[in-house]
Amino acid sequence: MRGRPGFSTSPHEVRTAMTRATEEPLGGAPDADESLGDRAARAVLEFRDGRTDALTDLVREATPLLWHTVRAQGVDRDVADDVVQSTWAALVRHADTIAEPKAVLKWLLVTARRAAWETVRKGRADLRRRTELPDDLTEGSAALPDGGPGPEAEVLTDERDRILWSSLRRLPARCQELLRLVSLADRPDYKAISASIGMPVGSIGATRGRCLAKLRAVLTEQGEASWT
Amino acid sequence: MSRKHENAWGAPVPGEDEPLDDRDVAVLERLGRAVRDVDPVPEGLVERSLFAMTLARLESEVMELQQIVAPAGSVRGDAPPLEARTITFTHERLTVMIALSADDDGTHVRLDGWVAPADTLAVELRQPGGERTTTADADGRFAFTAVDRGPSSLLVRLPGGGDVTVSTPVIEL
């Protein structure tokens, strides 16, 4: 039951096992109504049984959500790359101890978020220490992470996209984070996303919720009434 | 709308209790595209994550990425440039610094490394295609030549017996 053949062997063999899934459809035809949260639960249960294909698919599907979760905490791109990786690595280490598989998606989001905070906290401490050592202020230090200026909207060429983005930026930080994440997800997963960032139950999903209502109010102020 | 000093949950906002409608869906779809365009997921992050998961089974302690010094404008994972890239990793008992340069006309990578405190430690380079091992010299220096590009992690066996290892996060060579 817990043999986990794919992971008890060398990295090379495991790697082979983990990439194969991308070239084939899933073994048991997935239910069209299955949410990301459902797929995450299934992936961990299958992983416990030694099957890694569903987990590989989950990594492909959920990495964008983890990426934007981490970036929303003000982590620069290089460090965010490591935080996302280590979140997935932590899932592998804790796969046997996650008591409630249905909560795997929330667990991933919360783990990524906490790890992101931790790096931001450490980064500030390191920066303080480093700025006290003039020797370290070489030219190369110009490339140091600076906590990130926040995503820049210059890449948005469509006027409506720009209005939408600037409207989003006028909302409270947690609303921005919530809306950025749910915009990447399907409605059944809104609840797990809200819960992971400490939003009240029902903040979005069954109803429009406060954050989306605020965004629409700002858009209406901007004269953007028709979006359909 | 004028209650700018309220926190996110302070005052009810008109329409917040209504069901999601077509306009909400349209706004969220457009926002999703904008989020992906403004801050795209780095190329290769999925592969690096899968490799990190593989390495996680090996139970070594993962070092912390301390600093990347790269030519301005380059971001690891987007289009790995090799000119004069140095990366520093730290652990409470060890620091590893590596410098990357092109090898074999740029098809491969040369990795020059240095462990501190200096010691003749076994250093392993792990890639999806397999592992290579070398030993740092008395000054803590080590090197791997003609390394394949792709997700990679270094693993160092700490001195003092036992089988304590630390590894770097997965980086893209």
mmCIF file of C-alpha atoms in Angstrom:
data_model
loop_
_atom_site.group_PDB
_atom_site.id
_atom_site.type_symbol
_atom_site.label_atom_id
_atom_site.label_comp_id
_atom_site.label_asym_id
_atom_site.label_seq_id
_atom_site.Cartn_x
_atom_site.Cartn_y
_atom_site.Cartn_z
ATOM 1 C CA MET A 1 0.000 0.000 0.000
ATOM 2 C CA ARG A 2 2.742 2.444 0.917
ATOM 3 C CA GLY A 3 5.408 1.026 -1.333
ATOM 4 C CA ARG A 4 5.543 4.153 -3.477
ATOM 5 C CA PRO A 5 7.732 2.472 -6.093
ATOM 6 C CA GLY A 6 8.204 5.628 -8.114
ATOM 7 C CA PHE A 7 9.958 7.428 -5.296
ATOM 8 C CA SER A 8 12.023 4.755 -3.630
ATOM 9 C CA THR A 9 14.407 4.541 -6.553
ATOM 10 C CA SER A 10 16.980 6.903 -7.977
ATOM 11 C CA PRO A 11 16.084 10.468 -8.948
ATOM 12 C CA HIS A 12 16.526 9.603 -12.578
ATOM 13 C CA GLU A 13 13.943 6.853 -12.541
ATOM 14 C CA VAL A 14 11.557 8.893 -10.474
ATOM 15 C CA ARG A 15 11.896 11.781 -12.846
ATOM 16 C CA THR A 16 10.974 9.494 -15.691
ATOM 17 C CA ALA A 17 7.905 8.365 -13.829
ATOM 18 C CA MET A 18 6.871 11.922 -13.071
ATOM 19 C CA THR A 19 7.131 13.299 -16.560
ATOM 20 C CA ARG A 20 5.471 10.504 -18.406
ATOM 21 C CA ALA A 21 2.004 11.646 -17.465
ATOM 22 C CA THR A 22 2.274 14.761 -19.546
ATOM 23 C CA GLU A 23 2.305 12.807 -22.747
ATOM 24 C CA GLU A 24 -0.677 10.625 -21.982
ATOM 25 C CA PRO A 25 -4.203 11.357 -20.930
ATOM 26 C CA LEU A 26 -5.075 10.608 -17.328
ATOM 27 C CA GLY A 27 -5.614 6.984 -16.491
ATOM 28 C CA GLY A 28 -9.183 7.059 -15.281
ATOM 29 C CA ALA A 29 -11.110 9.563 -17.372
ATOM 30 C CA PRO A 30 -11.430 12.543 -15.043
ATOM 31 C CA ASP A 31 -14.835 13.814 -14.119
ATOM 32 C CA ALA A 32 -15.588 17.029 -15.968
ATOM 33 C CA ASP A 33 -17.108 18.493 -12.815
ATOM 34 C CA GLU A 34 -14.049 17.730 -10.720
ATOM 35 C CA SER A 35 -12.609 20.904 -9.199
ATOM 36 C CA LEU A 36 -8.932 21.655 -8.746
ATOM 37 C CA GLY A 37 -9.447 20.951 -5.040
ATOM 38 C CA ASP A 38 -10.853 17.520 -5.903
ATOM 39 C CA ARG A 39 -7.954 16.799 -8.217
ATOM 40 C CA ALA A 40 -5.486 17.867 -5.531
ATOM 41 C CA ALA A 41 -7.088 15.471 -3.057
ATOM 42 C CA ARG A 42 -6.993 12.635 -5.564
ATOM 43 C CA ALA A 43 -3.383 13.386 -6.471
ATOM 44 C CA VAL A 44 -2.251 13.074 -2.850
ATOM 45 C CA LEU A 45 -4.256 9.900 -2.239
ATOM 46 C CA GLU A 46 -2.794 8.326 -5.371
ATOM 47 C CA PHE A 47 0.676 9.487 -4.413
ATOM 48 C CA ARG A 48 0.315 7.719 -1.085
ATOM 49 C CA ASP A 49 -0.364 4.583 -3.098
ATOM 50 C CA GLY A 50 2.765 5.100 -5.145
ATOM 51 C CA ARG A 51 1.192 6.617 -8.256
ATOM 52 C CA THR A 52 2.595 9.992 -9.248
ATOM 53 C CA ASP A 53 0.841 10.860 -12.521
ATOM 54 C CA ALA A 54 -2.003 12.815 -10.935
ATOM 55 C CA LEU A 55 0.444 14.723 -8.762
ATOM 56 C CA THR A 56 2.501 15.662 -11.811
ATOM 57 C CA ASP A 57 -0.659 16.990 -13.461
ATOM 58 C CA LEU A 58 -1.501 18.891 -10.305
ATOM 59 C CA VAL A 59 1.913 20.580 -10.321
ATOM 60 C CA ARG A 60 1.313 21.730 -13.886
ATOM 61 C CA GLU A 61 -2.167 22.978 -13.133
ATOM 62 C CA ALA A 62 -1.689 24.609 -9.732
ATOM 63 C CA THR A 63 1.785 26.145 -10.078
ATOM 64 C CA PRO A 64 0.336 29.409 -11.492
ATOM 65 C CA LEU A 65 -1.883 29.785 -8.408
ATOM 66 C CA LEU A 66 1.079 29.192 -6.109
ATOM 67 C CA TRP A 67 3.225 31.577 -8.133
ATOM 68 C CA HIS A 68 0.730 34.405 -7.857
ATOM 69 C CA THR A 69 0.102 33.641 -4.182
ATOM 70 C CA VAL A 70 3.810 34.081 -3.481
ATOM 71 C CA ARG A 71 4.203 37.116 -5.726
ATOM 72 C CA ALA A 72 1.248 38.808 -4.038
ATOM 73 C CA GLN A 73 3.343 38.902 -0.825
ATOM 74 C CA GLY A 74 5.973 41.114 -2.468
ATOM 75 C CA VAL A 75 8.532 38.387 -3.177
ATOM 76 C CA ASP A 76 10.813 38.986 -6.156
ATOM 77 C CA ARG A 77 10.795 36.552 -9.067
ATOM 78 C CA ASP A 78 13.974 34.613 -8.271
ATOM 79 C CA VAL A 79 13.008 33.960 -4.682
ATOM 80 C CA ALA A 80 9.393 33.232 -5.645
ATOM 81 C CA ASP A 81 10.723 30.514 -7.940
ATOM 82 C CA ASP A 82 12.335 28.798 -4.937
ATOM 83 C CA VAL A 83 9.325 29.302 -2.683
ATOM 84 C CA VAL A 84 7.031 27.593 -5.215
ATOM 85 C CA GLN A 85 9.473 24.703 -5.601
ATOM 86 C CA SER A 86 9.860 24.247 -1.882
ATOM 87 C CA THR A 87 6.085 24.303 -1.410
ATOM 88 C CA TRP A 88 5.758 21.356 -3.773
ATOM 89 C CA ALA A 89 8.686 19.613 -2.101
ATOM 90 C CA ALA A 90 6.971 20.134 1.259
ATOM 91 C CA LEU A 91 3.811 18.514 -0.096
ATOM 92 C CA VAL A 92 5.829 15.418 -0.976
ATOM 93 C CA ARG A 93 7.372 15.343 2.511
ATOM 94 C CA HIS A 94 4.037 15.809 4.237
ATOM 95 C CA ALA A 95 1.859 13.744 1.942
ATOM 96 C CA ASP A 96 1.453 11.056 4.576
ATOM 97 C CA THR A 97 0.519 13.427 7.358
ATOM 98 C CA ILE A 98 -2.082 15.625 5.676
ATOM 99 C CA ALA A 99 -5.099 14.444 7.582
ATOM 100 C CA GLU A 100 -7.757 15.859 5.303
ATOM 101 C CA PRO A 101 -7.054 15.313 1.598
ATOM 102 C CA LYS A 102 -9.909 17.634 0.680
ATOM 103 C CA ALA A 103 -7.877 20.436 2.225
ATOM 104 C CA VAL A 104 -4.771 19.835 0.095
ATOM 105 C CA LEU A 105 -5.366 22.851 -2.131
ATOM 106 C CA LYS A 106 -5.788 25.122 0.861
ATOM 107 C CA TRP A 107 -2.719 23.531 2.471
ATOM 108 C CA LEU A 108 -0.643 24.324 -0.613
ATOM 109 C CA LEU A 109 -1.824 27.926 -0.747
ATOM 110 C CA VAL A 110 -1.301 28.523 2.971
ATOM 111 C CA THR A 111 2.141 26.893 2.904
ATOM 112 C CA ALA A 112 3.230 29.016 -0.061
ATOM 113 C CA ARG A 113 1.886 32.158 1.550
ATOM 114 C CA ARG A 114 3.652 31.563 4.867
ATOM 115 C CA ALA A 115 6.928 30.677 3.163
ATOM 116 C CA ALA A 116 6.650 33.875 1.152
ATOM 117 C CA TRP A 117 6.171 35.957 4.303
ATOM 118 C CA GLU A 118 9.154 34.261 5.848
ATOM 119 C CA THR A 119 11.437 35.155 2.939
ATOM 120 C CA VAL A 120 10.198 38.741 2.965
ATOM 121 C CA ARG A 121 10.948 38.979 6.687
ATOM 122 C CA LYS A 122 14.414 37.413 6.289
ATOM 123 C CA GLY A 123 15.144 39.519 3.228
ATOM 124 C CA ARG A 124 14.535 42.685 5.186
ATOM 125 C CA ALA A 125 16.795 41.504 8.010
ATOM 126 C CA ASP A 126 19.541 40.546 5.523
ATOM 127 C CA LEU A 127 19.266 43.859 3.764
ATOM 128 C CA ARG A 128 19.678 45.702 7.052
ATOM 129 C CA ARG A 129 22.738 43.617 7.879
ATOM 130 C CA ARG A 130 24.247 44.042 4.450
ATOM 131 C CA THR A 131 23.819 47.769 4.279
ATOM 132 C CA GLU A 132 25.922 47.975 7.430
ATOM 133 C CA LEU A 133 28.827 46.362 5.578
ATOM 134 C CA PRO A 134 30.143 48.755 2.929
ATOM 135 C CA ASP A 135 32.315 45.993 1.403
ATOM 136 C CA ASP A 136 29.229 44.226 0.196
ATOM 137 C CA LEU A 137 27.942 47.187 -1.701
ATOM 138 C CA THR A 138 29.692 46.294 -4.911
ATOM 139 C CA GLU A 139 28.299 47.038 -8.309
ATOM 140 C CA GLY A 140 26.838 43.556 -8.500
ATOM 141 C CA SER A 141 24.562 44.327 -5.608
ATOM 142 C CA ALA A 142 22.496 46.424 -7.969
ATOM 143 C CA ALA A 143 20.929 43.156 -9.057
ATOM 144 C CA LEU A 144 19.814 42.344 -5.530
ATOM 145 C CA PRO A 145 16.160 41.627 -4.992
ATOM 146 C CA ASP A 146 14.572 44.786 -3.723
ATOM 147 C CA GLY A 147 11.323 43.287 -2.538
ATOM 148 C CA GLY A 148 9.800 43.845 -5.944
ATOM 149 C CA PRO A 149 8.188 46.988 -7.249
ATOM 150 C CA GLY A 150 4.985 45.047 -7.799
ATOM 151 C CA PRO A 151 3.786 43.825 -11.139
ATOM 152 C CA GLU A 152 3.984 46.493 -13.779
ATOM 153 C CA ALA A 153 1.101 46.929 -16.122
ATOM 154 C CA GLU A 154 3.166 48.226 -19.022
ATOM 155 C CA VAL A 155 2.711 44.962 -20.873
ATOM 156 C CA LEU A 156 -1.030 45.585 -21.061
ATOM 157 C CA THR A 157 -1.733 47.181 -24.407
ATOM 158 C CA ASP A 158 -5.519 46.959 -24.392
ATOM 159 C CA GLU A 159 -7.089 50.078 -22.884
ATOM 160 C CA ARG A 160 -9.762 48.099 -21.050
ATOM 161 C CA ASP A 161 -7.095 45.854 -19.533
ATOM 162 C CA ARG A 162 -5.269 48.927 -18.299
ATOM 163 C CA ILE A 163 -8.423 50.358 -16.750
ATOM 164 C CA LEU A 164 -9.174 47.025 -15.138
ATOM 165 C CA TRP A 165 -5.651 46.763 -13.742
ATOM 166 C CA SER A 166 -5.545 50.297 -12.379
ATOM 167 C CA SER A 167 -8.997 49.764 -10.854
ATOM 168 C CA LEU A 168 -7.783 46.585 -9.174
ATOM 169 C CA ARG A 169 -4.800 48.449 -7.742
ATOM 170 C CA ARG A 170 -7.165 50.834 -5.956
ATOM 171 C CA LEU A 171 -8.655 48.036 -3.830
ATOM 172 C CA PRO A 172 -7.378 46.964 -0.399
ATOM 173 C CA ALA A 173 -4.358 44.643 -0.674
ATOM 174 C CA ARG A 174 -6.221 41.529 0.396
ATOM 175 C CA CYS A 175 -8.963 42.179 -2.143
ATOM 176 C CA GLN A 176 -6.319 42.510 -4.841
ATOM 177 C CA GLU A 177 -4.790 39.224 -3.778
ATOM 178 C CA LEU A 178 -8.147 37.455 -3.647
ATOM 179 C CA LEU A 179 -9.286 38.691 -7.054
ATOM 180 C CA ARG A 180 -5.956 37.937 -8.740
ATOM 181 C CA LEU A 181 -6.107 34.370 -7.467
ATOM 182 C CA VAL A 182 -9.755 33.661 -8.189
ATOM 183 C CA SER A 183 -9.346 35.087 -11.688
ATOM 184 C CA LEU A 184 -7.017 32.138 -12.324
ATOM 185 C CA ALA A 185 -9.352 29.561 -10.821
ATOM 186 C CA ASP A 186 -12.752 27.998 -11.314
ATOM 187 C CA ARG A 187 -15.677 28.845 -9.102
ATOM 188 C CA PRO A 188 -15.701 25.628 -7.019
ATOM 189 C CA ASP A 189 -12.197 26.540 -5.821
ATOM 190 C CA TYR A 190 -12.968 30.117 -4.750
ATOM 191 C CA LYS A 191 -13.792 28.914 -1.259
ATOM 192 C CA ALA A 192 -10.405 27.244 -0.722
ATOM 193 C CA ILE A 193 -8.653 30.330 -2.075
ATOM 194 C CA SER A 194 -10.629 32.694 0.197
ATOM 195 C CA ALA A 195 -9.964 30.491 3.198
ATOM 196 C CA SER A 196 -6.237 30.342 2.479
ATOM 197 C CA ILE A 197 -5.893 34.092 2.677
ATOM 198 C CA GLY A 198 -8.079 34.390 5.739
ATOM 199 C CA MET A 199 -11.117 35.845 4.012
ATOM 200 C CA PRO A 200 -14.532 35.346 5.576
ATOM 201 C CA VAL A 201 -16.488 32.381 4.278
ATOM 202 C CA GLY A 202 -18.713 33.468 1.443
ATOM 203 C CA SER A 203 -16.498 36.386 0.478
ATOM 204 C CA ILE A 204 -16.782 35.285 -3.131
ATOM 205 C CA GLY A 205 -18.337 32.408 -4.996
ATOM 206 C CA ALA A 206 -21.926 31.821 -4.015
ATOM 207 C CA THR A 207 -22.358 35.575 -4.057
ATOM 208 C CA ARG A 208 -20.370 38.294 -5.744
ATOM 209 C CA GLY A 209 -18.658 39.135 -2.502
ATOM 210 C CA ARG A 210 -17.294 42.392 -1.247
ATOM 211 C CA CYS A 211 -14.043 42.510 -3.222
ATOM 212 C CA LEU A 212 -15.620 41.927 -6.595
ATOM 213 C CA ALA A 213 -18.436 44.343 -5.760
ATOM 214 C CA LYS A 214 -15.805 46.973 -4.929
ATOM 215 C CA LEU A 215 -13.964 46.319 -8.171
ATOM 216 C CA ARG A 216 -17.177 46.709 -10.138
ATOM 217 C CA ALA A 217 -17.947 49.946 -8.353
ATOM 218 C CA VAL A 218 -14.527 51.334 -9.302
ATOM 219 C CA LEU A 219 -14.974 50.182 -12.888
ATOM 220 C CA THR A 220 -18.337 51.902 -13.065
ATOM 221 C CA GLU A 221 -16.716 55.096 -11.776
ATOM 222 C CA GLN A 222 -14.219 54.745 -14.615
ATOM 223 C CA GLY A 223 -17.066 54.558 -17.084
ATOM 224 C CA GLU A 224 -16.543 50.904 -17.871
ATOM 225 C CA ALA A 225 -20.105 49.668 -17.644
ATOM 226 C CA SER A 226 -20.338 47.015 -20.319
ATOM 227 C CA TRP A 227 -18.096 44.012 -20.049
ATOM 228 C CA THR A 228 -20.088 41.293 -21.704
ATOM 229 C CA MET B 1 -17.417 53.784 -2.471
ATOM 230 C CA SER B 2 -16.371 56.832 -0.542
ATOM 231 C CA ARG B 3 -15.507 54.841 2.568
ATOM 232 C CA LYS B 4 -11.842 54.644 1.804
ATOM 233 C CA HIS B 5 -10.871 54.333 5.444
ATOM 234 C CA GLU B 6 -12.921 51.236 6.057
ATOM 235 C CA ASN B 7 -11.017 47.966 5.945
ATOM 236 C CA ALA B 8 -12.029 45.342 3.411
ATOM 237 C CA TRP B 9 -14.794 44.064 5.682
ATOM 238 C CA GLY B 10 -15.919 47.309 7.224
ATOM 239 C CA ALA B 11 -18.899 48.531 5.312
ATOM 240 C CA PRO B 12 -21.179 46.495 3.092
ATOM 241 C CA VAL B 13 -20.798 47.238 -0.590
ATOM 242 C CA PRO B 14 -23.939 47.408 -2.741
ATOM 243 C CA GLY B 15 -24.383 44.228 -4.738
ATOM 244 C CA GLU B 16 -22.050 42.092 -2.660
ATOM 245 C CA ASP B 17 -24.800 39.645 -1.747
ATOM 246 C CA GLU B 18 -26.017 39.193 -5.295
ATOM 247 C CA PRO B 19 -25.118 36.092 -7.259
ATOM 248 C CA LEU B 20 -22.263 36.250 -9.738
ATOM 249 C CA ASP B 21 -23.564 37.425 -13.090
ATOM 250 C CA ASP B 22 -22.209 37.504 -16.635
ATOM 251 C CA ARG B 23 -20.413 40.764 -16.068
ATOM 252 C CA ASP B 24 -18.612 39.330 -13.032
ATOM 253 C CA VAL B 25 -17.534 36.364 -15.102
ATOM 254 C CA ALA B 26 -16.355 38.661 -17.892
ATOM 255 C CA VAL B 27 -14.412 40.852 -15.453
ATOM 256 C CA LEU B 28 -12.729 37.844 -13.855
ATOM 257 C CA GLU B 29 -11.847 36.335 -17.236
ATOM 258 C CA ARG B 30 -10.277 39.561 -18.395
ATOM 259 C CA LEU B 31 -8.481 39.926 -15.084
ATOM 260 C CA GLY B 32 -7.128 36.389 -15.353
ATOM 261 C CA ARG B 33 -5.592 37.168 -18.731
ATOM 262 C CA ALA B 34 -4.119 40.411 -17.403
ATOM 263 C CA VAL B 35 -2.619 38.651 -14.351
ATOM 264 C CA ARG B 36 -0.937 36.085 -16.612
ATOM 265 C CA ASP B 37 0.381 38.792 -18.944
ATOM 266 C CA VAL B 38 1.646 41.150 -16.272
ATOM 267 C CA ASP B 39 3.442 38.556 -14.142
ATOM 268 C CA PRO B 40 3.940 35.346 -16.118
ATOM 269 C CA VAL B 41 5.012 32.137 -14.396
ATOM 270 C CA PRO B 42 8.728 31.633 -15.182
ATOM 271 C CA GLU B 43 9.483 29.187 -17.909
ATOM 272 C CA GLY B 44 10.574 25.834 -16.512
ATOM 273 C CA LEU B 45 9.194 26.397 -13.009
ATOM 274 C CA VAL B 46 6.983 23.317 -13.302
ATOM 275 C CA GLU B 47 9.966 21.178 -14.295
ATOM 276 C CA ARG B 48 12.114 22.615 -11.510
ATOM 277 C CA SER B 49 9.298 21.924 -9.052
ATOM 278 C CA LEU B 50 8.934 18.322 -10.218
ATOM 279 C CA PHE B 51 12.671 17.817 -9.849
ATOM 280 C CA ALA B 52 12.615 19.430 -6.389
ATOM 281 C CA MET B 53 9.862 16.963 -5.430
ATOM 282 C CA THR B 54 12.036 14.111 -6.585
ATOM 283 C CA LEU B 55 14.935 15.418 -4.514
ATOM 284 C CA ALA B 56 12.636 15.918 -1.531
ATOM 285 C CA ARG B 57 12.449 12.172 -1.217
ATOM 286 C CA LEU B 58 16.168 12.195 -0.475
ATOM 287 C CA GLU B 59 15.505 14.099 2.727
ATOM 288 C CA SER B 60 18.456 16.446 2.705
ATOM 289 C CA GLU B 61 18.183 19.892 4.194
ATOM 290 C CA VAL B 62 17.612 22.535 1.575
ATOM 291 C CA MET B 63 19.843 25.578 1.569
ATOM 292 C CA GLU B 64 18.552 29.041 1.151
ATOM 293 C CA LEU B 65 19.130 31.038 -1.983
ATOM 294 C CA GLN B 66 21.082 34.007 -0.785
ATOM 295 C CA GLN B 67 21.914 36.061 -3.786
ATOM 296 C CA ILE B 68 21.995 35.902 -7.529
ATOM 297 C CA VAL B 69 24.182 38.308 -9.370
ATOM 298 C CA ALA B 70 23.306 38.341 -13.014
ATOM 299 C CA PRO B 71 23.546 40.779 -15.874
ATOM 300 C CA ALA B 72 20.864 43.408 -15.533
ATOM 301 C CA GLY B 73 17.580 42.470 -17.074
ATOM 302 C CA SER B 74 18.066 38.724 -16.949
ATOM 303 C CA VAL B 75 15.836 36.640 -14.780
ATOM 304 C CA ARG B 76 16.624 33.052 -14.043
ATOM 305 C CA GLY B 77 14.170 30.728 -15.690
ATOM 306 C CA ASP B 78 13.094 33.138 -18.358
ATOM 307 C CA ALA B 79 16.038 32.860 -20.704
ATOM 308 C CA PRO B 80 19.006 31.563 -18.771
ATOM 309 C CA PRO B 81 22.015 33.660 -19.737
ATOM 310 C CA LEU B 82 25.361 32.366 -18.666
ATOM 311 C CA GLU B 83 27.605 35.374 -18.704
ATOM 312 C CA ALA B 84 29.172 35.791 -15.311
ATOM 313 C CA ARG B 85 26.282 34.476 -13.309
ATOM 314 C CA THR B 86 27.120 33.736 -9.700
ATOM 315 C CA ILE B 87 24.760 32.293 -7.135
ATOM 316 C CA THR B 88 25.225 32.046 -3.381
ATOM 317 C CA PHE B 89 23.430 29.562 -1.143
ATOM 318 C CA THR B 90 23.553 29.556 2.615
ATOM 319 C CA HIS B 91 22.904 27.068 5.380
ATOM 320 C CA GLU B 92 23.692 27.508 9.045
ATOM 321 C CA ARG B 93 26.789 25.340 8.704
ATOM 322 C CA LEU B 94 27.829 25.977 5.126
ATOM 323 C CA THR B 95 27.901 28.504 2.316
ATOM 324 C CA VAL B 96 28.147 27.448 -1.312
ATOM 325 C CA MET B 97 28.931 29.893 -4.062
ATOM 326 C CA ILE B 98 28.839 28.902 -7.708
ATOM 327 C CA ALA B 99 29.842 30.692 -10.876
ATOM 328 C CA LEU B 100 28.401 29.612 -14.193
ATOM 329 C CA SER B 101 29.942 30.056 -17.600
ATOM 330 C CA ALA B 102 29.442 28.662 -21.067
ATOM 331 C CA ASP B 103 31.327 25.486 -21.912
ATOM 332 C CA ASP B 104 31.704 23.649 -25.218
ATOM 333 C CA ASP B 105 30.664 26.575 -27.371
ATOM 334 C CA GLY B 106 27.693 27.281 -25.170
ATOM 335 C CA THR B 107 25.951 23.948 -25.521
ATOM 336 C CA HIS B 108 27.031 22.989 -22.034
ATOM 337 C CA VAL B 109 27.757 24.788 -18.807
ATOM 338 C CA ARG B 110 30.854 24.991 -16.679
ATOM 339 C CA LEU B 111 30.163 25.226 -12.971
ATOM 340 C CA ASP B 112 32.913 26.495 -10.656
ATOM 341 C CA GLY B 113 32.078 26.239 -6.992
ATOM 342 C CA TRP B 114 33.431 27.072 -3.602
ATOM 343 C CA VAL B 115 32.318 25.820 -0.184
ATOM 344 C CA ALA B 116 32.958 27.721 3.025
ATOM 345 C CA PRO B 117 34.269 26.927 5.540
ATOM 346 C CA ALA B 118 36.764 25.285 3.191
ATOM 347 C CA ASP B 119 36.943 21.534 3.531
ATOM 348 C CA THR B 120 37.411 18.482 1.333
ATOM 349 C CA LEU B 121 33.703 17.734 1.096
ATOM 350 C CA ALA B 122 31.943 15.460 -1.358
ATOM 351 C CA VAL B 123 29.799 17.503 -3.741
ATOM 352 C CA GLU B 124 27.141 15.919 -5.896
ATOM 353 C CA LEU B 125 25.495 17.513 -8.937
ATOM 354 C CA ARG B 126 21.987 16.159 -9.413
ATOM 355 C CA GLN B 127 20.081 16.518 -12.638
ATOM 356 C CA PRO B 128 17.117 14.663 -14.092
ATOM 357 C CA GLY B 129 19.583 12.736 -16.265
ATOM 358 C CA GLY B 130 21.647 11.492 -13.342
ATOM 359 C CA GLU B 131 24.272 12.468 -10.790
ATOM 360 C CA ARG B 132 27.956 13.345 -10.850
ATOM 361 C CA THR B 133 30.193 13.577 -7.818
ATOM 362 C CA THR B 134 33.394 15.440 -7.133
ATOM 363 C CA THR B 135 35.340 16.491 -4.066
ATOM 364 C CA ALA B 136 36.206 20.008 -3.039
ATOM 365 C CA ASP B 137 39.934 20.670 -2.578
ATOM 366 C CA ALA B 138 41.522 21.944 0.622
ATOM 367 C CA ASP B 139 40.553 25.475 -0.359
ATOM 368 C CA GLY B 140 36.947 24.411 -0.777
ATOM 369 C CA ARG B 141 37.023 24.667 -4.563
ATOM 370 C CA PHE B 142 35.302 22.276 -6.927
ATOM 371 C CA ALA B 143 34.188 22.264 -10.561
ATOM 372 C CA PHE B 144 31.950 20.414 -12.972
ATOM 373 C CA THR B 145 32.631 20.782 -16.689
ATOM 374 C CA ALA B 146 30.446 20.051 -19.716
ATOM 375 C CA VAL B 147 27.285 20.061 -17.627
ATOM 376 C CA ASP B 148 23.955 19.652 -19.386
ATOM 377 C CA ARG B 149 21.563 22.558 -19.168
ATOM 378 C CA GLY B 150 18.339 22.062 -17.247
ATOM 379 C CA PRO B 151 17.082 21.778 -13.667
ATOM 380 C CA SER B 152 19.995 21.094 -11.327
ATOM 381 C CA SER B 153 20.744 20.872 -7.638
ATOM 382 C CA LEU B 154 23.984 20.513 -5.710
ATOM 383 C CA LEU B 155 24.181 18.283 -2.676
ATOM 384 C CA VAL B 156 27.017 18.571 -0.159
ATOM 385 C CA ARG B 157 27.859 16.045 2.540
ATOM 386 C CA LEU B 158 28.713 17.877 5.725
ATOM 387 C CA PRO B 159 31.858 17.002 7.655
ATOM 388 C CA GLY B 160 31.773 15.242 10.984
ATOM 389 C CA GLY B 161 30.602 11.797 9.998
ATOM 390 C CA GLY B 162 27.059 10.666 9.842
ATOM 391 C CA ASP B 163 25.199 11.230 6.629
ATOM 392 C CA VAL B 164 24.133 14.824 6.970
ATOM 393 C CA THR B 165 23.615 16.500 3.625
ATOM 394 C CA VAL B 166 22.441 19.876 2.453
ATOM 395 C CA SER B 167 21.229 20.648 -1.030
ATOM 396 C CA THR B 168 20.591 23.782 -3.010
ATOM 397 C CA PRO B 169 17.200 24.688 -4.408
ATOM 398 C CA VAL B 170 16.711 23.534 -7.976
ATOM 399 C CA ILE B 171 18.176 26.076 -10.349
ATOM 400 C CA GLU B 172 18.072 26.269 -14.105
ATOM 401 C CA LEU B 173 21.488 25.903 -15.700
#
